[in-house]
mmCIF file of N, CA, C and O in Angstrom:
data_model
loop_
_atom_site.group_PDB
_atom_site.id
_atom_site.type_symbol
_atom_site.label_atom_id
_atom_site.label_comp_id
_atom_site.label_asym_id
_atom_site.label_seq_id
_atom_site.Cartn_x
_atom_site.Cartn_y
_atom_site.Cartn_z
ATOM 1 N N MET A 1 111.945 -95.624 177.077
ATOM 2 C CA MET A 1 113.297 -96.003 176.737
ATOM 3 C C MET A 1 113.599 -95.501 175.333
ATOM 4 O O MET A 1 113.449 -96.226 174.371
ATOM 5 N N LEU A 2 113.990 -94.286 175.248
ATOM 6 C CA LEU A 2 114.345 -93.700 173.953
ATOM 7 C C LEU A 2 115.759 -94.135 173.589
ATOM 8 O O LEU A 2 116.723 -93.732 174.237
ATOM 9 N N PRO A 3 115.904 -94.943 172.554
ATOM 10 C CA PRO A 3 117.236 -95.445 172.221
ATOM 11 C C PRO A 3 118.214 -94.351 171.813
ATOM 12 O O PRO A 3 119.414 -94.478 172.055
ATOM 13 N N GLU A 4 117.708 -93.268 171.241
ATOM 14 C CA GLU A 4 118.604 -92.212 170.768
ATOM 15 C C GLU A 4 119.107 -91.311 171.885
ATOM 16 O O GLU A 4 119.908 -90.406 171.650
ATOM 17 N N VAL A 5 118.676 -91.562 173.122
ATOM 18 C CA VAL A 5 119.100 -90.751 174.266
ATOM 19 C C VAL A 5 119.937 -91.610 175.216
ATOM 20 O O VAL A 5 119.462 -92.623 175.716
ATOM 21 N N GLY A 6 121.177 -91.218 175.441
ATOM 22 C CA GLY A 6 122.008 -91.896 176.418
ATOM 23 C C GLY A 6 121.689 -91.344 177.800
ATOM 24 O O GLY A 6 121.138 -90.256 177.938
ATOM 25 N N PHE A 7 122.005 -92.111 178.842
ATOM 26 C CA PHE A 7 121.770 -91.605 180.185
ATOM 27 C C PHE A 7 122.731 -92.233 181.180
ATOM 28 O O PHE A 7 123.334 -93.270 180.932
ATOM 29 N N VAL A 8 122.856 -91.546 182.324
ATOM 30 C CA VAL A 8 123.701 -92.007 183.426
ATOM 31 C C VAL A 8 122.849 -92.003 184.675
ATOM 32 O O VAL A 8 122.146 -91.026 184.965
ATOM 33 N N LEU A 9 122.900 -93.090 185.421
ATOM 34 C CA LEU A 9 122.208 -93.194 186.699
ATOM 35 C C LEU A 9 123.258 -93.117 187.795
ATOM 36 O O LEU A 9 124.217 -93.896 187.793
ATOM 37 N N SER A 10 123.082 -92.165 188.701
ATOM 38 C CA SER A 10 124.029 -91.992 189.803
ATOM 39 C C SER A 10 123.343 -92.287 191.129
ATOM 40 O O SER A 10 122.146 -92.030 191.288
ATOM 41 N N HIS A 11 124.117 -92.804 192.065
ATOM 42 C CA HIS A 11 123.619 -93.070 193.419
ATOM 43 C C HIS A 11 124.700 -92.668 194.404
ATOM 44 O O HIS A 11 125.845 -93.116 194.293
ATOM 45 N N ASP A 12 124.344 -91.810 195.334
ATOM 46 C CA ASP A 12 125.306 -91.297 196.322
ATOM 47 C C ASP A 12 126.542 -90.705 195.661
ATOM 48 O O ASP A 12 127.676 -90.917 196.101
ATOM 49 N N GLY A 13 126.328 -89.991 194.571
ATOM 50 C CA GLY A 13 127.423 -89.311 193.888
ATOM 51 C C GLY A 13 128.286 -90.200 193.014
ATOM 52 O O GLY A 13 129.261 -89.738 192.429
ATOM 53 N N ARG A 14 127.951 -91.473 192.914
ATOM 54 C CA ARG A 14 128.717 -92.403 192.067
ATOM 55 C C ARG A 14 127.874 -92.876 190.891
ATOM 56 O O ARG A 14 126.677 -93.086 191.017
ATOM 57 N N GLU A 15 128.555 -93.058 189.785
ATOM 58 C CA GLU A 15 127.875 -93.596 188.607
ATOM 59 C C GLU A 15 127.544 -95.062 188.847
ATOM 60 O O GLU A 15 128.431 -95.882 189.079
ATOM 61 N N ALA A 16 126.245 -95.389 188.803
ATOM 62 C CA ALA A 16 125.810 -96.761 189.026
ATOM 63 C C ALA A 16 125.523 -97.487 187.711
ATOM 64 O O ALA A 16 125.667 -98.708 187.626
ATOM 65 N N PHE A 17 125.131 -96.719 186.685
ATOM 66 C CA PHE A 17 124.750 -97.325 185.416
ATOM 67 C C PHE A 17 124.845 -96.262 184.343
ATOM 68 O O PHE A 17 124.432 -95.121 184.563
ATOM 69 N N SER A 18 125.368 -96.618 183.184
ATOM 70 C CA SER A 18 125.519 -95.654 182.105
ATOM 71 C C SER A 18 125.327 -96.358 180.770
ATOM 72 O O SER A 18 125.859 -97.452 180.564
ATOM 73 N N VAL A 19 124.536 -95.744 179.879
ATOM 74 C CA VAL A 19 124.361 -96.292 178.537
ATOM 75 C C VAL A 19 124.459 -95.173 177.510
ATOM 76 O O VAL A 19 123.887 -94.104 177.690
ATOM 77 N N PRO A 20 125.205 -95.402 176.445
ATOM 78 C CA PRO A 20 125.299 -94.407 175.374
ATOM 79 C C PRO A 20 124.068 -94.495 174.470
ATOM 80 O O PRO A 20 123.332 -95.483 174.506
ATOM 81 N N PRO A 21 123.849 -93.496 173.638
ATOM 82 C CA PRO A 21 122.757 -93.578 172.665
ATOM 83 C C PRO A 21 122.985 -94.749 171.704
ATOM 84 O O PRO A 21 124.125 -95.108 171.413
ATOM 85 N N VAL A 22 121.884 -95.353 171.251
ATOM 86 C CA VAL A 22 121.940 -96.437 170.268
ATOM 87 C C VAL A 22 120.892 -96.160 169.200
ATOM 88 O O VAL A 22 120.101 -95.226 169.307
ATOM 89 N N ARG A 23 120.875 -96.985 168.163
ATOM 90 C CA ARG A 23 119.959 -96.757 167.041
ATOM 91 C C ARG A 23 118.584 -97.391 167.223
ATOM 92 O O ARG A 23 117.596 -96.883 166.732
ATOM 93 N N THR A 24 118.514 -98.548 167.908
ATOM 94 C CA THR A 24 117.244 -99.278 167.966
ATOM 95 C C THR A 24 116.836 -99.599 169.400
ATOM 96 O O THR A 24 117.676 -99.652 170.306
ATOM 97 N N LEU A 25 115.546 -99.842 169.568
ATOM 98 C CA LEU A 25 115.025 -100.238 170.869
ATOM 99 C C LEU A 25 115.604 -101.584 171.306
ATOM 100 O O LEU A 25 115.887 -101.786 172.483
ATOM 101 N N LEU A 26 115.815 -102.499 170.364
ATOM 102 C CA LEU A 26 116.411 -103.792 170.718
ATOM 103 C C LEU A 26 117.815 -103.615 171.296
ATOM 104 O O LEU A 26 118.194 -104.315 172.249
ATOM 105 N N GLU A 27 118.588 -102.686 170.733
ATOM 106 C CA GLU A 27 119.908 -102.408 171.284
ATOM 107 C C GLU A 27 119.797 -101.865 172.712
ATOM 108 O O GLU A 27 120.562 -102.256 173.591
ATOM 109 N N ARG A 28 118.819 -100.959 172.938
ATOM 110 C CA ARG A 28 118.637 -100.411 174.281
ATOM 111 C C ARG A 28 118.203 -101.490 175.267
ATOM 112 O O ARG A 28 118.676 -101.547 176.397
ATOM 113 N N ILE A 29 117.314 -102.380 174.851
ATOM 114 C CA ILE A 29 116.894 -103.486 175.710
ATOM 115 C C ILE A 29 118.100 -104.330 176.088
ATOM 116 O O ILE A 29 118.256 -104.735 177.238
ATOM 117 N N GLY A 30 118.991 -104.574 175.132
ATOM 118 C CA GLY A 30 120.217 -105.320 175.421
ATOM 119 C C GLY A 30 121.085 -104.608 176.437
ATOM 120 O O GLY A 30 121.665 -105.241 177.326
ATOM 121 N N GLN A 31 121.186 -103.286 176.348
ATOM 122 C CA GLN A 31 121.986 -102.523 177.297
ATOM 123 C C GLN A 31 121.410 -102.601 178.714
ATOM 124 O O GLN A 31 122.144 -102.731 179.685
ATOM 125 N N VAL A 32 120.097 -102.490 178.813
ATOM 126 C CA VAL A 32 119.448 -102.388 180.116
ATOM 127 C C VAL A 32 119.136 -103.754 180.724
ATOM 128 O O VAL A 32 119.375 -103.983 181.913
ATOM 129 N N TYR A 33 118.612 -104.669 179.928
ATOM 130 C CA TYR A 33 118.157 -105.957 180.441
ATOM 131 C C TYR A 33 119.084 -107.120 180.112
ATOM 132 O O TYR A 33 118.876 -108.224 180.602
ATOM 133 N N GLY A 34 120.065 -106.892 179.242
ATOM 134 C CA GLY A 34 121.006 -107.939 178.878
ATOM 135 C C GLY A 34 120.737 -108.506 177.488
ATOM 136 O O GLY A 34 119.616 -108.445 176.979
ATOM 137 N N SER A 35 121.781 -109.051 176.898
ATOM 138 C CA SER A 35 121.685 -109.543 175.527
ATOM 139 C C SER A 35 120.776 -110.761 175.403
ATOM 140 O O SER A 35 120.132 -110.947 174.370
ATOM 141 N N ASP A 36 120.678 -111.596 176.449
ATOM 142 C CA ASP A 36 119.779 -112.754 176.381
ATOM 143 C C ASP A 36 118.327 -112.316 176.239
ATOM 144 O O ASP A 36 117.577 -112.882 175.448
ATOM 145 N N VAL A 37 117.936 -111.293 176.996
ATOM 146 C CA VAL A 37 116.568 -110.777 176.890
ATOM 147 C C VAL A 37 116.355 -110.171 175.510
ATOM 148 O O VAL A 37 115.345 -110.431 174.855
ATOM 149 N N ALA A 38 117.301 -109.377 175.026
ATOM 150 C CA ALA A 38 117.164 -108.740 173.716
ATOM 151 C C ALA A 38 117.034 -109.778 172.601
ATOM 152 O O ALA A 38 116.235 -109.601 171.675
ATOM 153 N N ARG A 39 117.786 -110.871 172.690
ATOM 154 C CA ARG A 39 117.692 -111.923 171.662
ATOM 155 C C ARG A 39 116.326 -112.601 171.665
ATOM 156 O O ARG A 39 115.896 -113.141 170.651
ATOM 157 N N GLY A 40 115.633 -112.573 172.808
ATOM 158 C CA GLY A 40 114.320 -113.197 172.909
ATOM 159 C C GLY A 40 113.177 -112.273 172.525
ATOM 160 O O GLY A 40 112.006 -112.637 172.665
ATOM 161 N N MET A 41 113.498 -111.076 172.043
ATOM 162 C CA MET A 41 112.469 -110.097 171.686
ATOM 163 C C MET A 41 112.407 -109.919 170.175
ATOM 164 O O MET A 41 113.369 -110.172 169.469
ATOM 165 N N MET A 42 111.260 -109.452 169.706
ATOM 166 C CA MET A 42 111.117 -109.115 168.287
ATOM 167 C C MET A 42 110.414 -107.760 168.172
ATOM 168 O O MET A 42 109.572 -107.420 169.003
ATOM 169 N N PRO A 43 110.787 -106.994 167.151
ATOM 170 C CA PRO A 43 110.178 -105.671 166.973
ATOM 171 C C PRO A 43 108.680 -105.774 166.684
ATOM 172 O O PRO A 43 108.209 -106.736 166.082
ATOM 173 N N LEU A 44 107.959 -104.767 167.129
ATOM 174 C CA LEU A 44 106.523 -104.674 166.936
ATOM 175 C C LEU A 44 106.229 -103.298 166.357
ATOM 176 O O LEU A 44 106.699 -102.288 166.879
ATOM 177 N N ASP A 45 105.475 -103.246 165.268
ATOM 178 C CA ASP A 45 105.119 -101.963 164.664
ATOM 179 C C ASP A 45 103.827 -102.144 163.882
ATOM 180 O O ASP A 45 103.778 -102.900 162.918
ATOM 181 N N GLY A 46 102.791 -101.486 164.305
ATOM 182 C CA GLY A 46 101.515 -101.585 163.612
ATOM 183 C C GLY A 46 100.656 -100.366 163.889
ATOM 184 O O GLY A 46 100.910 -99.614 164.834
ATOM 185 N N HIS A 47 99.647 -100.163 163.067
ATOM 186 C CA HIS A 47 98.747 -99.039 163.314
ATOM 187 C C HIS A 47 97.356 -99.345 162.776
ATOM 188 O O HIS A 47 97.179 -100.183 161.900
ATOM 189 N N ARG A 48 96.397 -98.683 163.377
ATOM 190 C CA ARG A 48 95.003 -98.756 162.944
ATOM 191 C C ARG A 48 94.377 -97.418 163.288
ATOM 192 O O ARG A 48 94.438 -96.980 164.430
ATOM 193 N N ALA A 49 93.823 -96.771 162.284
ATOM 194 C CA ALA A 49 93.236 -95.427 162.446
ATOM 195 C C ALA A 49 94.285 -94.499 163.060
ATOM 196 O O ALA A 49 95.380 -94.388 162.521
ATOM 197 N N ALA A 50 93.986 -93.865 164.183
ATOM 198 C CA ALA A 50 94.893 -92.887 164.784
ATOM 199 C C ALA A 50 95.834 -93.510 165.809
ATOM 200 O O ALA A 50 96.594 -92.801 166.463
ATOM 201 N N ILE A 51 95.810 -94.815 165.974
ATOM 202 C CA ILE A 51 96.623 -95.492 166.985
ATOM 203 C C ILE A 51 97.801 -96.182 166.308
ATOM 204 O O ILE A 51 97.638 -96.909 165.332
ATOM 205 N N ARG A 52 98.985 -95.958 166.845
ATOM 206 C CA ARG A 52 100.182 -96.648 166.363
ATOM 207 C C ARG A 52 100.830 -97.348 167.553
ATOM 208 O O ARG A 52 100.981 -96.758 168.615
ATOM 209 N N VAL A 53 101.192 -98.588 167.364
ATOM 210 C CA VAL A 53 101.841 -99.372 168.413
ATOM 211 C C VAL A 53 103.218 -99.774 167.914
ATOM 212 O O VAL A 53 103.351 -100.370 166.848
ATOM 213 N N THR A 54 104.240 -99.415 168.675
ATOM 214 C CA THR A 54 105.603 -99.800 168.349
ATOM 215 C C THR A 54 106.263 -100.322 169.611
ATOM 216 O O THR A 54 105.817 -100.053 170.718
ATOM 217 N N GLY A 55 107.314 -101.063 169.451
ATOM 218 C CA GLY A 55 108.046 -101.566 170.598
ATOM 219 C C GLY A 55 108.660 -102.911 170.300
ATOM 220 O O GLY A 55 108.984 -103.227 169.155
ATOM 221 N N CYS A 56 108.789 -103.710 171.337
ATOM 222 C CA CYS A 56 109.318 -105.063 171.211
ATOM 223 C C CYS A 56 108.478 -105.986 172.079
ATOM 224 O O CYS A 56 107.996 -105.597 173.131
ATOM 225 N N ILE A 57 108.332 -107.204 171.609
ATOM 226 C CA ILE A 57 107.547 -108.192 172.334
ATOM 227 C C ILE A 57 108.316 -109.509 172.312
ATOM 228 O O ILE A 57 109.067 -109.782 171.378
ATOM 229 N N SER A 58 108.117 -110.312 173.341
ATOM 230 C CA SER A 58 108.916 -111.527 173.448
ATOM 231 C C SER A 58 108.400 -112.631 172.535
ATOM 232 O O SER A 58 107.218 -112.717 172.234
ATOM 233 N N HIS A 59 109.335 -113.477 172.110
ATOM 234 C CA HIS A 59 108.961 -114.703 171.423
ATOM 235 C C HIS A 59 108.194 -115.554 172.422
ATOM 236 O O HIS A 59 108.333 -115.392 173.632
ATOM 237 N N ARG A 60 107.408 -116.479 171.944
ATOM 238 C CA ARG A 60 106.553 -117.261 172.840
ATOM 239 C C ARG A 60 107.334 -118.113 173.832
ATOM 240 O O ARG A 60 106.822 -118.471 174.882
ATOM 241 N N ASP A 61 108.574 -118.437 173.530
ATOM 242 C CA ASP A 61 109.355 -119.254 174.464
ATOM 243 C C ASP A 61 110.046 -118.415 175.541
ATOM 244 O O ASP A 61 110.671 -118.972 176.435
ATOM 245 N N VAL A 62 109.922 -117.098 175.467
ATOM 246 C CA VAL A 62 110.472 -116.216 176.501
ATOM 247 C C VAL A 62 109.301 -115.762 177.354
ATOM 248 O O VAL A 62 108.469 -114.976 176.914
ATOM 249 N N LYS A 63 109.208 -116.295 178.551
ATOM 250 C CA LYS A 63 108.074 -115.986 179.409
ATOM 251 C C LYS A 63 108.536 -115.796 180.846
ATOM 252 O O LYS A 63 109.659 -116.134 181.202
ATOM 253 N N ARG A 64 107.672 -115.228 181.645
ATOM 254 C CA ARG A 64 107.950 -114.956 183.052
ATOM 255 C C ARG A 64 106.818 -115.525 183.891
ATOM 256 O O ARG A 64 105.724 -115.756 183.403
ATOM 257 N N GLY A 65 107.070 -115.684 185.169
ATOM 258 C CA GLY A 65 106.052 -116.178 186.097
ATOM 259 C C GLY A 65 105.196 -115.061 186.667
ATOM 260 O O GLY A 65 104.293 -115.311 187.452
ATOM 261 N N ASN A 66 105.475 -113.818 186.273
ATOM 262 C CA ASN A 66 104.671 -112.681 186.736
ATOM 263 C C ASN A 66 104.743 -111.575 185.691
ATOM 264 O O ASN A 66 105.425 -111.686 184.691
ATOM 265 N N ARG A 67 104.025 -110.485 185.957
ATOM 266 C CA ARG A 67 103.978 -109.372 185.003
ATOM 267 C C ARG A 67 105.011 -108.290 185.303
ATOM 268 O O ARG A 67 104.995 -107.225 184.703
ATOM 269 N N ARG A 68 105.902 -108.513 186.231
ATOM 270 C CA ARG A 68 106.846 -107.498 186.685
ATOM 271 C C ARG A 68 107.670 -106.875 185.557
ATOM 272 O O ARG A 68 107.947 -105.683 185.560
ATOM 273 N N ASP A 69 108.076 -107.652 184.579
ATOM 274 C CA ASP A 69 108.923 -107.142 183.504
ATOM 275 C C ASP A 69 108.141 -106.542 182.346
ATOM 276 O O ASP A 69 108.722 -106.182 181.332
ATOM 277 N N GLN A 70 106.827 -106.441 182.481
ATOM 278 C CA GLN A 70 106.035 -105.828 181.424
ATOM 279 C C GLN A 70 106.057 -104.310 181.601
ATOM 280 O O GLN A 70 105.810 -103.805 182.686
ATOM 281 N N LEU A 71 106.351 -103.619 180.524
ATOM 282 C CA LEU A 71 106.453 -102.162 180.552
ATOM 283 C C LEU A 71 105.652 -101.590 179.390
ATOM 284 O O LEU A 71 105.843 -101.991 178.245
ATOM 285 N N PHE A 72 104.748 -100.679 179.714
ATOM 286 C CA PHE A 72 103.975 -99.976 178.685
ATOM 287 C C PHE A 72 104.345 -98.504 178.730
ATOM 288 O O PHE A 72 104.451 -97.913 179.797
ATOM 289 N N VAL A 73 104.517 -97.922 177.547
ATOM 290 C CA VAL A 73 104.781 -96.495 177.414
ATOM 291 C C VAL A 73 103.736 -95.938 176.464
ATOM 292 O O VAL A 73 103.598 -96.426 175.344
ATOM 293 N N VAL A 74 102.985 -94.945 176.917
ATOM 294 C CA VAL A 74 101.948 -94.327 176.101
ATOM 295 C C VAL A 74 102.320 -92.865 175.894
ATOM 296 O O VAL A 74 102.474 -92.115 176.858
ATOM 297 N N ASN A 75 102.474 -92.494 174.636
ATOM 298 C CA ASN A 75 102.849 -91.120 174.286
ATOM 299 C C ASN A 75 104.069 -90.639 175.079
ATOM 300 O O ASN A 75 104.102 -89.521 175.577
ATOM 301 N N GLY A 76 105.057 -91.515 175.218
ATOM 302 C CA GLY A 76 106.311 -91.149 175.869
ATOM 303 C C GLY A 76 106.320 -91.283 177.376
ATOM 304 O O GLY A 76 107.331 -90.999 178.017
ATOM 305 N N ARG A 77 105.220 -91.739 177.986
ATOM 306 C CA ARG A 77 105.157 -91.861 179.447
ATOM 307 C C ARG A 77 104.898 -93.297 179.856
ATOM 308 O O ARG A 77 104.026 -93.970 179.307
ATOM 309 N N SER A 78 105.634 -93.749 180.844
ATOM 310 C CA SER A 78 105.444 -95.089 181.370
ATOM 311 C C SER A 78 104.105 -95.157 182.101
ATOM 312 O O SER A 78 103.769 -94.264 182.876
ATOM 313 N N VAL A 79 103.341 -96.207 181.828
ATOM 314 C CA VAL A 79 102.051 -96.388 182.491
ATOM 315 C C VAL A 79 101.947 -97.799 183.047
ATOM 316 O O VAL A 79 102.511 -98.748 182.506
ATOM 317 N N ASN A 80 101.229 -97.924 184.152
ATOM 318 C CA ASN A 80 100.957 -99.216 184.763
ATOM 319 C C ASN A 80 99.451 -99.421 184.659
ATOM 320 O O ASN A 80 98.692 -98.813 185.407
ATOM 321 N N ASP A 81 99.025 -100.233 183.706
ATOM 322 C CA ASP A 81 97.607 -100.391 183.443
ATOM 323 C C ASP A 81 97.271 -101.865 183.309
ATOM 324 O O ASP A 81 97.775 -102.542 182.401
ATOM 325 N N ARG A 82 96.438 -102.371 184.214
ATOM 326 C CA ARG A 82 96.059 -103.783 184.170
ATOM 327 C C ARG A 82 95.357 -104.156 182.872
ATOM 328 O O ARG A 82 95.543 -105.242 182.344
ATOM 329 N N GLY A 83 94.520 -103.253 182.383
ATOM 330 C CA GLY A 83 93.778 -103.530 181.147
ATOM 331 C C GLY A 83 94.703 -103.838 179.990
ATOM 332 O O GLY A 83 94.467 -104.769 179.218
ATOM 333 N N MET A 84 95.777 -103.058 179.857
ATOM 334 C CA MET A 84 96.730 -103.304 178.777
ATOM 335 C C MET A 84 97.412 -104.649 178.978
ATOM 336 O O MET A 84 97.683 -105.373 178.014
ATOM 337 N N GLY A 85 97.696 -104.992 180.222
ATOM 338 C CA GLY A 85 98.297 -106.289 180.516
ATOM 339 C C GLY A 85 97.381 -107.445 180.144
ATOM 340 O O GLY A 85 97.823 -108.462 179.608
ATOM 341 N N TYR A 86 96.083 -107.283 180.414
ATOM 342 C CA TYR A 86 95.128 -108.327 180.052
ATOM 343 C C TYR A 86 94.975 -108.456 178.536
ATOM 344 O O TYR A 86 94.820 -109.559 178.012
ATOM 345 N N ILE A 87 95.023 -107.338 177.836
ATOM 346 C CA ILE A 87 94.962 -107.378 176.370
ATOM 347 C C ILE A 87 96.161 -108.151 175.823
ATOM 348 O O ILE A 87 96.026 -109.002 174.945
ATOM 349 N N LEU A 88 97.336 -107.862 176.365
ATOM 350 C CA LEU A 88 98.536 -108.571 175.925
ATOM 351 C C LEU A 88 98.433 -110.058 176.245
ATOM 352 O O LEU A 88 98.745 -110.902 175.410
ATOM 353 N N ALA A 89 97.962 -110.387 177.450
ATOM 354 C CA ALA A 89 97.801 -111.799 177.823
ATOM 355 C C ALA A 89 96.823 -112.494 176.881
ATOM 356 O O ALA A 89 97.028 -113.652 176.506
ATOM 357 N N GLY A 90 95.768 -111.795 176.465
ATOM 358 C CA GLY A 90 94.807 -112.370 175.532
ATOM 359 C C GLY A 90 95.431 -112.700 174.188
ATOM 360 O O GLY A 90 95.074 -113.693 173.558
ATOM 361 N N ALA A 91 96.381 -111.876 173.764
ATOM 362 C CA ALA A 91 97.062 -112.135 172.491
ATOM 363 C C ALA A 91 97.890 -113.423 172.556
ATOM 364 O O ALA A 91 98.109 -114.063 171.533
ATOM 365 N N TYR A 92 98.338 -113.783 173.754
ATOM 366 C CA TYR A 92 99.134 -114.998 173.938
ATOM 367 C C TYR A 92 98.284 -116.185 174.391
ATOM 368 O O TYR A 92 98.806 -117.263 174.636
ATOM 369 N N SER A 93 96.966 -116.001 174.507
ATOM 370 C CA SER A 93 96.074 -117.061 174.966
ATOM 371 C C SER A 93 96.219 -118.297 174.074
ATOM 372 O O SER A 93 96.200 -118.208 172.857
ATOM 373 N N GLY A 94 96.384 -119.432 174.694
ATOM 374 C CA GLY A 94 96.568 -120.672 173.949
ATOM 375 C C GLY A 94 98.004 -120.921 173.527
ATOM 376 O O GLY A 94 98.336 -122.002 173.064
ATOM 377 N N ILE A 95 98.865 -119.923 173.682
ATOM 378 C CA ILE A 95 100.277 -120.062 173.324
ATOM 379 C C ILE A 95 101.113 -120.310 174.580
ATOM 380 O O ILE A 95 101.962 -121.186 174.612
ATOM 381 N N LEU A 96 100.842 -119.514 175.630
ATOM 382 C CA LEU A 96 101.546 -119.673 176.906
ATOM 383 C C LEU A 96 100.663 -120.443 177.875
ATOM 384 O O LEU A 96 99.449 -120.292 177.872
ATOM 385 N N ARG A 97 101.276 -121.237 178.720
ATOM 386 C CA ARG A 97 100.493 -121.962 179.715
ATOM 387 C C ARG A 97 100.016 -120.983 180.788
ATOM 388 O O ARG A 97 100.640 -119.939 180.997
ATOM 389 N N PRO A 98 98.922 -121.295 181.471
ATOM 390 C CA PRO A 98 98.414 -120.406 182.525
ATOM 391 C C PRO A 98 99.486 -120.129 183.577
ATOM 392 O O PRO A 98 100.259 -121.012 183.950
ATOM 393 N N GLY A 99 99.563 -118.888 184.020
ATOM 394 C CA GLY A 99 100.569 -118.488 185.002
ATOM 395 C C GLY A 99 101.865 -118.005 184.386
ATOM 396 O O GLY A 99 102.780 -117.614 185.089
ATOM 397 N N SER A 100 101.967 -118.038 183.059
ATOM 398 C CA SER A 100 103.134 -117.514 182.354
ATOM 399 C C SER A 100 102.726 -116.225 181.658
ATOM 400 O O SER A 100 101.610 -116.104 181.160
ATOM 401 N N PHE A 101 103.652 -115.277 181.627
ATOM 402 C CA PHE A 101 103.350 -113.979 181.045
ATOM 403 C C PHE A 101 104.426 -113.587 180.045
ATOM 404 O O PHE A 101 105.603 -113.835 180.274
ATOM 405 N N PRO A 102 104.025 -112.950 178.934
ATOM 406 C CA PRO A 102 105.011 -112.505 177.947
ATOM 407 C C PRO A 102 105.843 -111.361 178.492
ATOM 408 O O PRO A 102 105.419 -110.621 179.382
ATOM 409 N N ASN A 103 107.020 -111.227 177.962
ATOM 410 C CA ASN A 103 107.926 -110.145 178.321
ATOM 411 C C ASN A 103 107.882 -109.158 177.171
ATOM 412 O O ASN A 103 108.110 -109.508 176.043
ATOM 413 N N ARG A 104 107.563 -107.888 177.451
ATOM 414 C CA ARG A 104 107.444 -106.953 176.348
ATOM 415 C C ARG A 104 107.741 -105.531 176.781
ATOM 416 O O ARG A 104 107.711 -105.191 177.929
ATOM 417 N N ARG A 105 108.009 -104.707 175.811
ATOM 418 C CA ARG A 105 108.243 -103.277 176.004
ATOM 419 C C ARG A 105 107.603 -102.503 174.855
ATOM 420 O O ARG A 105 108.272 -101.901 174.052
ATOM 421 N N PRO A 106 106.274 -102.543 174.737
ATOM 422 C CA PRO A 106 105.680 -101.778 173.658
ATOM 423 C C PRO A 106 105.442 -100.318 174.019
ATOM 424 O O PRO A 106 105.361 -99.971 175.183
ATOM 425 N N ALA A 107 105.343 -99.521 173.022
ATOM 426 C CA ALA A 107 105.001 -98.108 173.188
ATOM 427 C C ALA A 107 103.790 -97.843 172.327
ATOM 428 O O ALA A 107 103.753 -98.240 171.167
ATOM 429 N N ARG A 108 102.792 -97.208 172.881
ATOM 430 C CA ARG A 108 101.586 -96.892 172.131
ATOM 431 C C ARG A 108 101.540 -95.404 171.882
ATOM 432 O O ARG A 108 101.676 -94.613 172.807
ATOM 433 N N ARG A 109 101.317 -95.038 170.658
ATOM 434 C CA ARG A 109 101.232 -93.615 170.314
ATOM 435 C C ARG A 109 99.931 -93.355 169.615
ATOM 436 O O ARG A 109 99.540 -94.102 168.728
ATOM 437 N N SER A 110 99.275 -92.302 170.004
ATOM 438 C CA SER A 110 98.070 -91.904 169.299
ATOM 439 C C SER A 110 98.269 -90.490 168.765
ATOM 440 O O SER A 110 98.963 -89.681 169.383
ATOM 441 N N SER A 111 97.692 -90.229 167.627
ATOM 442 C CA SER A 111 97.867 -88.901 167.050
ATOM 443 C C SER A 111 97.041 -87.897 167.845
ATOM 444 O O SER A 111 96.010 -88.239 168.408
ATOM 445 N N PRO A 112 97.478 -86.626 167.912
ATOM 446 C CA PRO A 112 96.775 -85.630 168.722
ATOM 447 C C PRO A 112 95.388 -85.313 168.197
ATOM 448 O O PRO A 112 95.008 -85.561 167.139
#
């Protein structure tokens, strides 16, 4: 979800969804998932050695009953990785009750 890139989704020749470019990932989350979801997120930016993690992660009171809304992007590509999901769940251990999952959209970048 590159905020600086606008896009249009068409279905059967009709525009189904359209978003203009914005400045921040939080703004893009608001466009795609709604302002309530965006208000429940906070920016994430950190690095260690050659790994940089950026994105947005939910406040502890914003949770889901499944991992469906969890999105990981690694070096610009969406990935579905259980290990990353378990790492995220571990970060919320003791904060969320069992069966609840954080809502997040982080992007992981590693230097070449």
